[in-house]
Tab-separated table of C-alpha atoms in Angstrom:
chain	number	residue	atom	x	y	z
A	1	MET	CA	6.120	31.253	10.511
A	2	LYS	CA	8.176	30.434	7.453
A	3	ILE	CA	7.894	26.847	6.251
A	4	LYS	CA	11.211	25.187	5.635
A	5	PHE	CA	11.391	24.120	2.022
A	6	TYR	CA	13.723	21.202	2.549
A	7	ILE	CA	11.451	19.557	5.103
A	8	ALA	CA	8.379	20.030	2.953
A	9	PHE	CA	10.024	18.838	-0.235
A	10	PHE	CA	11.574	15.771	1.368
A	11	TYR	CA	8.360	14.520	2.906
A	12	LEU	CA	6.089	15.337	0.029
A	13	LEU	CA	8.476	13.627	-2.352
A	14	ILE	CA	8.201	10.514	-0.233
A	15	HIS	CA	4.393	10.694	-0.418
A	16	ALA	CA	4.268	11.375	-4.137
A	17	SER	CA	6.637	8.520	-4.924
A	18	CYS	CA	4.959	6.083	-2.559
A	19	SER	CA	3.807	4.090	-5.542
A	20	SER	CA	5.577	5.821	-8.382
A	21	PRO	CA	5.243	4.768	-12.012
A	22	GLU	CA	9.031	4.536	-11.979
A	23	GLY	CA	8.671	1.626	-9.552
A	24	ASN	CA	7.543	-0.738	-12.324
A	25	LYS	CA	10.387	-3.243	-12.585
A	26	LEU	CA	8.661	-5.573	-15.027
A	27	GLY	CA	8.106	-3.238	-17.971
A	28	ASP	CA	4.794	-4.931	-18.793
A	29	ASP	CA	2.462	-4.220	-21.647
A	30	GLU	CA	0.652	-0.867	-21.660
A	31	VAL	CA	-2.976	-0.762	-22.642
A	32	GLN	CA	-4.122	1.717	-25.275
A	33	TRP	CA	-7.744	2.002	-24.260
A	34	LYS	CA	-10.424	2.174	-26.952
A	35	GLU	CA	-13.670	1.588	-25.081
A	36	PRO	CA	-15.242	4.569	-23.276
A	37	PRO	CA	-15.287	4.650	-19.476
A	38	VAL	CA	-18.394	3.752	-17.520
A	39	GLN	CA	-19.789	7.071	-16.342
A	40	GLN	CA	-20.959	7.970	-12.871
A	41	PRO	CA	-24.368	9.696	-12.831
A	42	SER	CA	-23.993	13.222	-14.177
A	43	VAL	CA	-23.214	15.628	-11.335
A	44	PRO	CA	-22.785	19.386	-11.750
A	45	VAL	CA	-19.238	20.564	-11.034
A	46	SER	CA	-20.612	22.732	-8.248
A	47	GLU	CA	-21.626	19.547	-6.395
A	48	LYS	CA	-18.445	17.543	-7.023
A	49	PRO	CA	-16.001	17.191	-4.113
A	50	LYS	CA	-13.070	19.592	-4.160
A	51	ILE	CA	-10.585	18.268	-1.650
A	52	LEU	CA	-7.432	19.823	-0.209
A	53	TRP	CA	-4.884	17.418	1.267
A	54	ILE	CA	-3.028	18.685	4.353
A	55	ASP	CA	0.073	16.578	4.947
A	56	ALA	CA	1.106	16.229	8.584
A	57	SER	CA	4.887	16.436	8.266
A	58	ALA	CA	5.117	19.129	5.610
A	59	ASN	CA	2.718	21.482	7.408
A	60	PHE	CA	3.722	20.638	10.958
A	61	GLU	CA	5.703	23.806	11.654
A	62	TYR	CA	2.737	25.948	10.620
A	63	LEU	CA	-0.093	23.971	12.210
A	64	ALA	CA	1.170	21.937	15.164
A	65	ASN	CA	0.897	24.634	17.819
A	66	SER	CA	-1.469	27.238	16.383
A	67	LYS	CA	-5.252	26.987	16.344
A	68	GLU	CA	-5.262	30.329	14.559
A	69	ASN	CA	-3.220	28.880	11.712
A	70	VAL	CA	-5.568	25.900	11.496
A	71	ARG	CA	-8.490	28.300	11.213
A	72	ASN	CA	-6.695	30.520	8.691
A	73	CYS	CA	-5.806	27.678	6.329
A	74	LEU	CA	-9.372	26.381	6.414
A	75	VAL	CA	-10.785	29.826	5.666
A	76	LYS	CA	-8.384	30.112	2.743
A	77	ALA	CA	-9.423	26.674	1.503
A	78	LYS	CA	-13.090	27.652	1.719
A	79	ASN	CA	-12.515	30.927	-0.141
A	80	THR	CA	-10.590	29.096	-2.869
A	81	GLY	CA	-13.516	26.791	-3.536
A	82	PHE	CA	-12.514	23.635	-1.697
A	83	THR	CA	-15.395	21.756	-0.073
A	84	GLU	CA	-13.432	19.177	1.900
A	85	VAL	CA	-10.033	18.630	3.448
A	86	VAL	CA	-8.008	15.502	4.091
A	87	VAL	CA	-6.137	15.954	7.362
A	88	ASP	CA	-3.181	13.619	7.670
A	89	VAL	CA	-3.222	12.403	11.278
A	90	ARG	CA	-1.008	9.318	11.093
A	91	PRO	CA	2.129	10.059	9.066
A	92	THR	CA	4.781	7.458	8.316
A	93	CYS	CA	6.174	7.495	11.842
A	94	GLY	CA	3.000	5.593	12.750
A	95	ASP	CA	2.127	7.758	15.757
A	96	VAL	CA	-0.939	9.988	15.621
A	97	LEU	CA	-2.343	13.505	15.862
A	98	TYR	CA	-5.592	12.600	17.590
A	99	GLU	CA	-6.781	11.211	20.904
A	100	SER	CA	-6.140	7.465	20.883
A	101	GLY	CA	-6.142	4.650	23.366
A	102	ILE	CA	-3.945	2.506	21.122
A	103	VAL	CA	-1.254	4.634	19.471
A	104	GLU	CA	1.101	7.212	20.953
A	105	GLN	CA	0.513	10.860	20.094
A	106	ILE	CA	3.135	12.763	18.135
A	107	LYS	CA	5.221	15.176	20.145
A	108	LYS	CA	7.874	15.895	17.528
A	109	LEU	CA	8.340	15.604	13.777
A	110	GLY	CA	11.830	16.375	12.566
A	111	ASN	CA	13.006	19.388	14.531
A	112	ILE	CA	9.488	20.682	15.206
A	113	GLU	CA	8.049	19.996	18.657
A	114	ARG	CA	4.350	19.981	19.425
A	115	THR	CA	3.911	21.642	22.788
A	116	ALA	CA	0.176	22.345	22.392
A	117	THR	CA	-2.262	20.128	24.269
A	118	TRP	CA	-5.394	20.851	22.224
A	119	ASP	CA	-6.826	18.087	20.067
A	120	TYR	CA	-5.319	18.433	16.572
A	121	LEU	CA	-7.928	16.429	14.652
A	122	GLY	CA	-10.771	17.582	16.888
A	123	THR	CA	-9.856	21.206	16.217
A	124	PHE	CA	-9.809	20.621	12.463
A	125	ILE	CA	-13.250	19.020	12.637
A	126	GLU	CA	-14.714	21.826	14.731
A	127	GLU	CA	-13.232	24.671	12.686
A	128	ALA	CA	-13.991	23.046	9.324
A	129	HIS	CA	-17.580	22.227	10.224
A	130	ASN	CA	-18.100	25.824	11.368
A	131	LEU	CA	-17.131	26.845	7.818
A	132	GLY	CA	-19.248	24.194	6.124
A	133	LEU	CA	-16.241	22.110	5.107
A	134	LYS	CA	-16.048	18.329	5.442
A	135	VAL	CA	-13.099	16.644	7.147
A	136	ASN	CA	-11.539	13.322	6.161
A	137	ALA	CA	-8.972	11.875	8.565
A	138	ASN	CA	-6.088	10.178	6.768
A	139	ILE	CA	-3.983	7.412	8.275
A	140	ASN	CA	-0.875	6.003	6.609
A	141	ILE	CA	-1.961	2.592	7.656
A	142	MET	CA	0.685	0.050	6.623
A	143	VAL	CA	3.648	1.839	8.218
A	144	GLY	CA	5.112	1.704	11.697
A	145	GLY	CA	7.965	4.164	11.652
A	146	ASN	CA	10.480	6.065	9.588
A	147	ILE	CA	14.207	6.649	9.701
A	148	ARG	CA	13.950	10.244	10.893
A	149	ASP	CA	11.211	10.059	13.522
A	150	GLY	CA	11.324	6.469	14.764
A	151	GLY	CA	8.022	4.821	15.634
A	152	VAL	CA	6.508	1.639	17.005
A	153	LEU	CA	8.802	-0.649	14.992
A	154	TYR	CA	11.783	1.113	16.542
A	155	ARG	CA	10.392	1.273	20.085
A	156	GLU	CA	8.771	-2.111	20.598
A	157	THR	CA	11.045	-5.086	20.057
A	158	ASP	CA	8.162	-7.547	20.376
A	159	LYS	CA	6.851	-6.169	17.062
A	160	SER	CA	10.105	-6.615	15.143
A	161	SER	CA	8.632	-9.608	13.281
A	162	TRP	CA	5.919	-7.309	11.916
A	163	ALA	CA	8.398	-5.477	9.669
A	164	THR	CA	8.221	-6.522	6.048
A	165	GLN	CA	10.998	-8.610	4.498
A	166	LEU	CA	12.357	-7.360	1.174
A	167	TYR	CA	13.705	-9.574	-1.608
A	168	TYR	CA	16.513	-7.787	-3.415
A	169	PRO	CA	18.988	-9.194	-5.961
A	170	SER	CA	21.447	-9.371	-3.058
A	171	GLY	CA	19.081	-11.408	-0.884
A	172	ILE	CA	16.243	-11.033	1.633
A	173	ILE	CA	16.533	-8.433	4.381
A	174	SER	CA	14.263	-6.750	6.908
A	175	ILE	CA	13.083	-3.305	5.855
A	176	MET	CA	14.488	-2.123	9.195
A	177	ASP	CA	17.954	-2.821	7.801
A	178	ASP	CA	17.261	-1.166	4.459
A	179	GLU	CA	18.644	2.366	4.265
A	180	LYS	CA	16.774	3.021	0.997
A	181	SER	CA	13.382	2.595	2.648
A	182	HIS	CA	12.635	5.733	4.662
A	183	ALA	CA	9.140	4.572	5.666
A	184	LYS	CA	9.156	1.253	7.485
A	185	PHE	CA	6.285	-0.914	6.281
A	186	PHE	CA	4.607	-3.728	8.128
A	187	ASN	CA	4.083	-7.120	6.514
A	188	PRO	CA	0.423	-6.950	5.390
A	189	VAL	CA	0.124	-10.760	5.438
A	190	ASN	CA	0.858	-11.022	9.154
A	191	PRO	CA	-2.489	-11.569	10.952
A	192	GLU	CA	-1.192	-9.730	14.028
A	193	VAL	CA	-0.490	-6.701	11.840
A	194	GLN	CA	-3.973	-6.836	10.341
A	195	THR	CA	-5.552	-7.055	13.816
A	196	TYR	CA	-3.471	-4.108	15.050
A	197	LEU	CA	-4.305	-1.930	12.055
A	198	LEU	CA	-8.016	-2.703	12.259
A	199	SER	CA	-7.946	-1.720	15.929
A	200	ILE	CA	-6.482	1.657	14.906
A	201	VAL	CA	-9.271	2.198	12.379
A	202	GLU	CA	-11.909	1.214	14.931
A	203	ASP	CA	-10.380	3.449	17.607
A	204	LEU	CA	-10.359	6.445	15.253
A	205	ALA	CA	-13.968	5.911	14.166
A	206	GLN	CA	-15.149	5.509	17.767
A	207	ASN	CA	-13.319	8.558	19.112
A	208	TYR	CA	-14.288	10.796	16.195
A	209	SER	CA	-17.685	9.584	15.074
A	210	ASN	CA	-18.386	13.103	13.769
A	211	VAL	CA	-15.576	12.931	11.203
A	212	ASP	CA	-16.875	12.922	7.644
A	213	GLY	CA	-14.496	10.336	6.258
A	214	ILE	CA	-11.623	7.988	7.077
A	215	ILE	CA	-8.952	7.594	4.415
A	216	LEU	CA	-6.390	4.799	4.143
A	217	ASP	CA	-3.119	5.834	2.533
A	218	ARG	CA	-0.156	3.534	1.986
A	219	ALA	CA	-2.637	0.686	2.289
A	220	ARG	CA	-0.397	-1.617	0.344
A	221	PHE	CA	2.762	-3.668	0.226
A	222	ASN	CA	5.974	-1.678	0.287
A	223	SER	CA	6.920	-2.687	-3.274
A	224	ILE	CA	7.301	-5.672	-5.608
A	225	GLU	CA	10.146	-6.756	-3.287
A	226	SER	CA	7.713	-7.263	-0.378
A	227	ASP	CA	6.920	-9.550	1.486
A	228	PHE	CA	9.225	-12.575	1.463
A	229	SER	CA	9.184	-13.643	5.097
A	230	PRO	CA	8.751	-17.316	6.138
A	231	LEU	CA	5.280	-16.406	7.460
A	232	THR	CA	4.180	-15.100	4.061
A	233	LYS	CA	5.548	-18.203	2.334
A	234	VAL	CA	3.412	-20.405	4.601
A	235	GLU	CA	0.298	-18.278	4.027
A	236	PHE	CA	0.869	-18.327	0.271
A	237	GLU	CA	1.182	-22.115	0.314
A	238	LYS	CA	-2.147	-22.307	2.137
A	239	TYR	CA	-3.687	-20.052	-0.488
A	240	ILE	CA	-2.557	-22.073	-3.502
A	241	GLY	CA	-2.838	-25.445	-1.754
A	242	THR	CA	0.650	-26.733	-2.453
A	243	THR	CA	4.220	-26.540	-1.181
A	244	VAL	CA	6.321	-23.824	-2.777
A	245	ASN	CA	9.781	-25.083	-3.607
A	246	SER	CA	12.758	-22.895	-4.504
A	247	PHE	CA	11.301	-19.899	-2.675
A	248	PRO	CA	11.587	-17.047	-3.583
A	249	TYR	CA	12.928	-18.012	-7.021
A	250	SER	CA	9.747	-19.813	-8.044
A	251	VAL	CA	7.953	-16.490	-7.536
A	252	PHE	CA	10.468	-14.456	-9.497
A	253	THR	CA	14.169	-13.989	-10.041
A	254	TRP	CA	16.182	-10.879	-10.665
A	255	LYS	CA	17.880	-10.123	-13.957
A	256	GLY	CA	19.703	-6.940	-13.172
A	257	ASP	CA	16.976	-4.647	-11.863
A	258	LYS	CA	14.222	-6.433	-13.785
A	259	VAL	CA	11.845	-9.091	-12.505
A	260	GLU	CA	11.787	-12.439	-14.294
A	261	PRO	CA	8.463	-14.148	-13.421
A	262	GLY	CA	8.620	-17.664	-12.000
A	263	THR	CA	6.133	-20.539	-11.821
A	264	HIS	CA	4.058	-18.962	-9.053
A	265	TYR	CA	4.382	-15.309	-10.073
A	266	LYS	CA	0.805	-14.645	-11.206
A	267	LYS	CA	-0.758	-16.451	-8.241
A	268	TRP	CA	1.603	-14.504	-5.982
A	269	LEU	CA	0.265	-11.220	-7.366
A	270	GLU	CA	-3.276	-12.501	-6.896
A	271	PHE	CA	-2.520	-13.548	-3.314
A	272	ARG	CA	-1.113	-10.109	-2.487
A	273	ALA	CA	-4.179	-8.398	-3.960
A	274	LYS	CA	-6.420	-10.607	-1.815
A	275	THR	CA	-4.434	-9.643	1.282
A	276	ILE	CA	-5.077	-5.945	0.717
A	277	TYR	CA	-8.700	-6.579	-0.322
A	278	ASP	CA	-9.317	-8.354	2.987
A	279	LEU	CA	-7.883	-5.394	4.899
A	280	PHE	CA	-10.195	-2.985	3.073
A	281	GLU	CA	-13.244	-5.183	3.512
A	282	ASN	CA	-12.652	-5.529	7.247
A	283	ALA	CA	-11.709	-1.871	7.769
A	284	ARG	CA	-14.850	-0.705	5.995
A	285	LYS	CA	-16.941	-2.997	8.191
A	286	LYS	CA	-15.364	-1.551	11.352
A	287	VAL	CA	-16.100	2.022	10.248
A	288	LYS	CA	-19.664	1.391	9.114
A	289	GLU	CA	-20.577	-0.513	12.287
A	290	ILE	CA	-19.694	2.588	14.288
A	291	ASN	CA	-21.190	5.206	11.975
A	292	PRO	CA	-22.528	4.257	8.529
A	293	ASP	CA	-22.375	7.918	7.498
A	294	ILE	CA	-18.577	8.079	7.730
A	295	LYS	CA	-17.160	7.835	4.230
A	296	PHE	CA	-14.563	5.127	3.706
A	297	GLY	CA	-11.925	5.990	1.146
A	298	THR	CA	-8.389	5.754	-0.141
A	299	TYR	CA	-5.742	7.304	-2.343
A	300	THR	CA	-3.760	5.292	-4.887
A	301	GLY	CA	-1.663	6.085	-7.894
A	302	SER	CA	-3.562	6.006	-11.183
A	303	TRP	CA	-1.004	3.843	-13.009
A	304	TYR	CA	-3.033	0.644	-12.932
A	305	SER	CA	-0.769	-1.052	-15.474
A	306	SER	CA	1.960	-1.334	-12.841
A	307	TYR	CA	0.133	-0.940	-9.544
A	308	TYR	CA	0.268	-4.695	-8.984
A	309	ASN	CA	3.802	-3.894	-7.763
A	310	GLU	CA	2.181	-2.650	-4.555
A	311	GLY	CA	-0.154	-5.632	-4.226
A	312	VAL	CA	-3.266	-3.538	-4.796
A	313	ASN	CA	-6.199	-4.021	-7.143
A	314	TRP	CA	-8.209	-0.807	-6.857
A	315	ALA	CA	-10.389	-1.640	-9.874
A	316	SER	CA	-13.939	-2.938	-9.939
A	317	ASN	CA	-14.287	-6.641	-9.226
A	318	ARG	CA	-16.046	-6.746	-12.597
A	319	PHE	CA	-12.925	-5.566	-14.424
A	320	ASP	CA	-11.011	-8.602	-15.697
A	321	ALA	CA	-7.389	-7.450	-15.804
A	322	SER	CA	-6.341	-10.764	-17.383
A	323	LEU	CA	-7.987	-9.656	-20.638
A	324	HIS	CA	-5.659	-6.665	-20.803
A	325	TYR	CA	-2.476	-7.487	-18.898
A	326	SER	CA	-0.094	-10.432	-19.077
A	327	TRP	CA	0.581	-10.408	-15.320
A	328	ALA	CA	-3.018	-10.999	-14.168
A	329	THR	CA	-4.911	-14.235	-13.567
A	330	PRO	CA	-8.648	-14.490	-14.303
A	331	GLU	CA	-9.158	-14.586	-10.510
A	332	TYR	CA	-7.260	-11.334	-9.935
A	333	LYS	CA	-10.474	-9.392	-10.561
A	334	ASN	CA	-12.104	-10.991	-7.523
A	335	TYR	CA	-9.987	-8.740	-5.305
A	336	GLY	CA	-10.810	-5.415	-6.912
A	337	TYR	CA	-11.955	-3.214	-4.048
A	338	ALA	CA	-13.555	-0.217	-5.826
A	339	SER	CA	-17.045	-1.212	-4.692
A	340	LEU	CA	-15.909	-1.026	-1.043
A	341	LEU	CA	-15.107	2.689	-1.359
A	342	ASP	CA	-17.196	5.796	-0.805
A	343	LEU	CA	-14.341	8.100	-1.811
A	344	TYR	CA	-11.530	7.343	-4.250
A	345	MET	CA	-8.676	9.704	-5.084
A	346	THR	CA	-6.439	8.674	-7.974
A	347	GLY	CA	-3.016	10.195	-8.479
A	348	ALA	CA	-3.088	12.005	-11.815
A	349	TYR	CA	0.472	13.034	-11.127
A	350	GLY	CA	1.808	13.358	-14.665
A	351	GLN	CA	3.076	16.723	-15.872
A	352	THR	CA	1.397	16.305	-19.272
A	353	LEU	CA	-2.129	17.691	-19.111
A	354	TYR	CA	-4.003	16.174	-22.054
A	355	GLY	CA	-3.980	12.789	-23.767
A	356	ALA	CA	-7.049	10.618	-23.300
A	357	GLU	CA	-5.221	7.334	-23.987
A	358	ASN	CA	-2.043	8.247	-22.117
A	359	GLU	CA	-2.009	6.765	-18.606
A	360	TRP	CA	0.588	9.329	-17.535
A	361	SER	CA	-1.318	12.498	-18.518
A	362	VAL	CA	-3.747	14.192	-16.130
A	363	GLU	CA	-6.668	13.575	-18.484
A	364	GLY	CA	-5.653	10.014	-19.349
A	365	ALA	CA	-4.999	9.051	-15.739
A	366	ILE	CA	-8.523	10.029	-14.756
A	367	LEU	CA	-10.175	8.424	-17.776
A	368	ASN	CA	-8.254	5.180	-17.395
A	369	ALA	CA	-9.136	5.042	-13.685
A	370	LYS	CA	-12.796	5.415	-14.619
A	371	LYS	CA	-12.432	2.591	-17.140
A	372	VAL	CA	-11.181	0.092	-14.568
A	373	THR	CA	-13.453	1.165	-11.701
A	374	LEU	CA	-16.489	0.725	-14.007
A	375	GLY	CA	-18.627	3.230	-12.145
A	376	ASP	CA	-18.332	1.457	-8.782
A	377	VAL	CA	-16.995	4.657	-7.197
A	378	ALA	CA	-16.591	8.258	-8.269
A	379	VAL	CA	-13.028	9.070	-9.364
A	380	CYS	CA	-11.474	12.225	-7.925
A	381	GLY	CA	-8.474	13.266	-9.987
A	382	SER	CA	-5.592	14.081	-7.656
A	383	LEU	CA	-3.030	16.716	-8.620
A	384	TYR	CA	0.557	17.089	-7.430
A	385	GLY	CA	1.344	20.720	-6.707
A	386	LEU	CA	5.084	20.380	-7.294
A	387	ASN	CA	4.334	19.785	-10.984
A	388	PHE	CA	3.030	23.336	-11.216
A	389	GLU	CA	5.967	25.218	-9.724
A	390	ASN	CA	5.969	28.566	-11.567
A	391	LYS	CA	3.244	27.204	-13.882
A	392	PRO	CA	0.010	28.818	-12.669
A	393	ASN	CA	-1.719	28.295	-16.018
A	394	ASP	CA	-0.987	24.564	-15.887
A	395	ALA	CA	-2.310	24.409	-12.311
A	396	GLU	CA	-5.533	26.101	-13.393
A	397	GLU	CA	-5.920	23.811	-16.401
A	398	ALA	CA	-5.243	20.641	-14.393
A	399	VAL	CA	-7.923	21.638	-11.866
A	400	PHE	CA	-10.324	22.254	-14.728
A	401	ILE	CA	-9.571	18.798	-16.177
A	402	ALA	CA	-10.060	17.035	-12.843
A	403	LEU	CA	-13.479	18.630	-12.375
A	404	THR	CA	-14.775	18.268	-15.936
A	405	VAL	CA	-13.245	14.935	-16.963
A	406	GLY	CA	-13.351	13.366	-13.505
A	407	ASP	CA	-15.811	13.206	-10.649
A	408	GLY	CA	-13.981	15.560	-8.332
A	409	LEU	CA	-10.674	17.142	-7.379
A	410	MET	CA	-8.006	16.418	-4.800
A	411	PHE	CA	-5.010	18.747	-4.584
A	412	PHE	CA	-1.848	17.473	-2.930
A	413	ASP	CA	-0.670	19.380	-0.962
A	414	MET	CA	-1.477	22.616	0.859
A	415	ILE	CA	2.241	23.219	1.313
A	416	TYR	CA	2.633	23.794	-2.435
A	417	LEU	CA	-0.274	26.218	-2.532
A	418	ASN	CA	1.636	28.259	0.037
A	419	MET	CA	5.145	27.776	-1.337
A	420	TYR	CA	4.274	28.601	-4.940
A	421	ASN	CA	1.276	30.876	-4.305
A	422	GLN	CA	-1.032	28.567	-6.266
A	423	TRP	CA	-4.252	29.477	-4.461
A	424	ASP	CA	-5.456	31.895	-7.138
A	425	ALA	CA	-4.685	29.454	-9.956
A	426	VAL	CA	-6.687	26.704	-8.250
A	427	LYS	CA	-9.588	29.078	-7.615
A	428	LYS	CA	-9.613	30.089	-11.278
A	429	GLY	CA	-9.680	26.429	-12.322
A	430	ILE	CA	-12.573	25.653	-9.971
A	431	ASP	CA	-14.561	28.713	-11.011
A	432	ARG	CA	-14.010	28.030	-14.705
A	433	ALA	CA	-15.077	24.389	-14.363
A	434	ILE	CA	-18.276	25.441	-12.565
A	435	GLU	CA	-19.056	28.029	-15.238
A	436	TYR	CA	-18.362	25.458	-17.982
A	437	SER	CA	-20.686	22.943	-16.294
A	438	ASN	CA	-23.483	25.495	-15.996
A	439	ASN	CA	-23.411	26.412	-19.696
């Protein structure tokens, strides 16, 4: 069945830009790194993870109703040299592609209906394990709907207060009223949201205790504009131990499309990082209590210099960002969650291949991620297939870089391998990296 390009492109663009370097409104200082990264123990390339991401929405037409197509794509992945897959089972609509007692199952994405009754995730696990491939189940955790497909935030009015509130130059509005925000994010600070999301993680781990890993994607705030609800103001005041006057202006003000930090700006960034750290700490605990062998992981963008926009500190808690960046407090490091992870995929999504000190090159993205994670977790360089449209040599070289400079490979997404016939280029990159490692 032919995959519709416009559906695939639209949804993958949303994923790739979920925390885009273009989202940095502050224009803060960039670090030109001089010190070498802390190395993970030397691992032969043949033993490093080689992960294929399989997006739910983009591949839905091909996979939703065909076990044969599931099997075929996994065989192709195996023959290309991939050792693991990430199966997206909770896209931004917030409903799921697995058996759940908490969340509704997806029956339709876009114009594609799922009429099959077989277990989508269960089938992936069975077929992949038969081939010797590992399966990581991905959930887009901090979302509850999208404009096209609806979702829990559209269906259940009692959860309307869970939607994040965005602070724009024009004022504060609910994300549900924001036409620019396709994916509808929850407010991460809301304790009811945290309880709900942890119940989803627990439910997934219990129902699929034979899954190899559980991945949290979009485990973040929507953007620097989020969250400015009254609830978050109260929780922030508790955190800093004082009343916040002139909210939100004492956090920051807008000058055009740029952020002008206010009195509480740095503590606000710290508070947001703690919020996401707490989610990761509690989610990991839920998973490990059920099955300690299930890997707990995440994907983030590699652009650490501006990732505070999303309220996430994915560095080591030994990395003091305040020594490098003007926006960080000395306490910001306390909420680095790298040590909580078993699997970390960093978005080396630049089109430039080489440049060790360039955060936006494939090589530099991986090296800089290793420098801030300080060896707490292996760093899998993640590649964006759209960058290699009609550039098979670049695709091969980027794969080679991820496996020789980094600690593993993740390729986003299978749809691009099919659309641009990139399978051979990826296989060449994997094979060359293994040969290089053996010499």
